[in-house]
Amino acid sequence: MIRLLRAGWLTLCLAATAMPALADDVIRTSSVIVLRDGYAGYPEFMKECDWTAELPAHLVEYSKGLVALTDQDLDAVPGRTLRIRIMHMRTAEGGGFSGPKWAMIRAELFENGKLIGQFQPYRRTMTPFRGACSSLSKISNALAADTAEWLRRGDFRIQFAAEQNEIEIGPEEDVPPIQ
């Protein structure tokens, strides 16, 4: 009986000391996702639709405590942070008559400012009789589920160049003028 009590106390003490460590493992992400630099997307749907805020909210829900939202600048947040950008998207009003709606995001996981993993899921829908915003909402839900699964899997790799490199122009050629 005394052994069981000691084992119970030991387990309780270990759990109590592990709790702060678990709280520190929470991944912080912005409450709104943004377009990648230089990409215009569909400005009318970026204003009308709330899917850029829906995706992070769904991600928190699907991650079951692994992800939390913050309004702080992610560059200033210590620990793990997740930056999500819209890489490409296509949407239009008209339901199934205007073709498929789709989006691709890039989720980049940082630990204390160092990039440790990237994930770039793509989802599409061609549900008839849906507007552009409801289609984007459905897509954001699926992308959030995909991203939460990736985070839980823990298989982090850097797969993509940070940004496209600028074109380098070499030295001027010494070419005689045409006569």
Short mmCIF file of N, CA and C in Angstrom, two decimals, residues 18 23 29 36 38 48 57 65 82 86 101 105 107-109 117-118 131 139 141-142 146 152 159 165 176 178:
data_model
loop_
_atom_site.label_atom_id
_atom_site.label_comp_id
_atom_site.label_asym_id
_atom_site.label_seq_id
_atom_site.Cartn_x
_atom_site.Cartn_y
_atom_site.Cartn_z
N ALA A 18 6.26 18.51 -15.38
CA ALA A 18 6.18 18.46 -16.85
C ALA A 18 5.17 19.46 -17.40
N ALA A 23 3.37 23.51 -21.65
CA ALA A 23 2.84 24.82 -22.01
C ALA A 23 3.82 25.57 -22.92
N THR A 29 0.83 31.13 -33.63
CA THR A 29 0.63 31.56 -35.01
C THR A 29 -0.24 32.81 -35.01
N ARG A 36 1.42 35.82 -49.89
CA ARG A 36 2.88 35.87 -50.05
C ARG A 36 3.26 37.20 -50.69
N GLY A 38 4.30 40.01 -53.06
CA GLY A 38 4.20 40.17 -54.50
C GLY A 38 3.00 39.51 -55.14
N GLU A 48 -14.08 40.53 -48.77
CA GLU A 48 -15.41 40.00 -48.49
C GLU A 48 -15.40 38.77 -47.58
N ALA A 57 -8.14 29.82 -36.94
CA ALA A 57 -9.06 29.38 -35.89
C ALA A 57 -9.32 27.88 -35.99
N GLY A 65 -4.75 21.84 -28.81
CA GLY A 65 -3.85 22.40 -27.81
C GLY A 65 -2.42 22.59 -28.27
N LEU A 82 4.55 29.55 -36.09
CA LEU A 82 4.13 29.05 -37.39
C LEU A 82 3.64 30.22 -38.23
N ILE A 86 -0.61 32.57 -48.00
CA ILE A 86 -1.35 32.07 -49.17
C ILE A 86 -0.39 32.18 -50.35
N LYS A 101 -12.59 26.01 -57.31
CA LYS A 101 -11.95 26.99 -56.44
C LYS A 101 -10.86 26.25 -55.69
N ILE A 105 -1.38 26.97 -49.50
CA ILE A 105 -0.71 27.77 -48.48
C ILE A 105 0.69 27.21 -48.24
N ALA A 107 3.05 26.72 -44.87
CA ALA A 107 3.22 26.84 -43.42
C ALA A 107 4.69 26.63 -43.12
N GLU A 108 5.29 27.59 -42.43
CA GLU A 108 6.70 27.49 -42.07
C GLU A 108 6.82 27.51 -40.55
N LEU A 109 7.44 26.47 -40.03
CA LEU A 109 7.61 26.31 -38.59
C LEU A 109 9.00 26.80 -38.20
N GLY A 117 10.94 23.66 -40.45
CA GLY A 117 10.07 22.82 -41.28
C GLY A 117 9.13 23.64 -42.14
N GLN A 118 8.79 23.06 -43.29
CA GLN A 118 7.86 23.69 -44.23
C GLN A 118 6.84 22.66 -44.70
N GLY A 131 -21.19 29.82 -53.19
CA GLY A 131 -20.51 31.05 -53.55
C GLY A 131 -19.02 30.94 -53.30
N ILE A 139 -12.42 25.19 -48.09
CA ILE A 139 -11.00 24.95 -48.39
C ILE A 139 -10.14 25.26 -47.16
N ASN A 141 -10.94 25.12 -44.08
CA ASN A 141 -11.17 24.07 -43.09
C ASN A 141 -10.28 22.85 -43.40
N ALA A 142 -10.24 22.45 -44.65
CA ALA A 142 -9.43 21.30 -45.06
C ALA A 142 -7.94 21.59 -44.91
N ASP A 146 -5.18 19.61 -42.58
CA ASP A 146 -3.93 19.08 -43.14
C ASP A 146 -2.72 19.60 -42.36
N ARG A 152 1.28 17.49 -35.88
CA ARG A 152 1.23 16.35 -34.96
C ARG A 152 2.19 15.24 -35.39
N GLN A 159 11.76 22.28 -47.45
CA GLN A 159 11.58 21.77 -48.80
C GLN A 159 11.69 22.83 -49.89
N ASN A 165 15.05 33.70 -55.77
CA ASN A 165 16.25 34.52 -55.88
C ASN A 165 16.08 35.55 -56.99
N PRO A 176 32.08 45.09 -79.79
CA PRO A 176 32.22 46.27 -80.65
C PRO A 176 30.90 46.64 -81.30
N ILE A 178 28.04 47.63 -83.99
CA ILE A 178 27.75 47.12 -85.34
C ILE A 178 28.01 48.24 -86.34
#
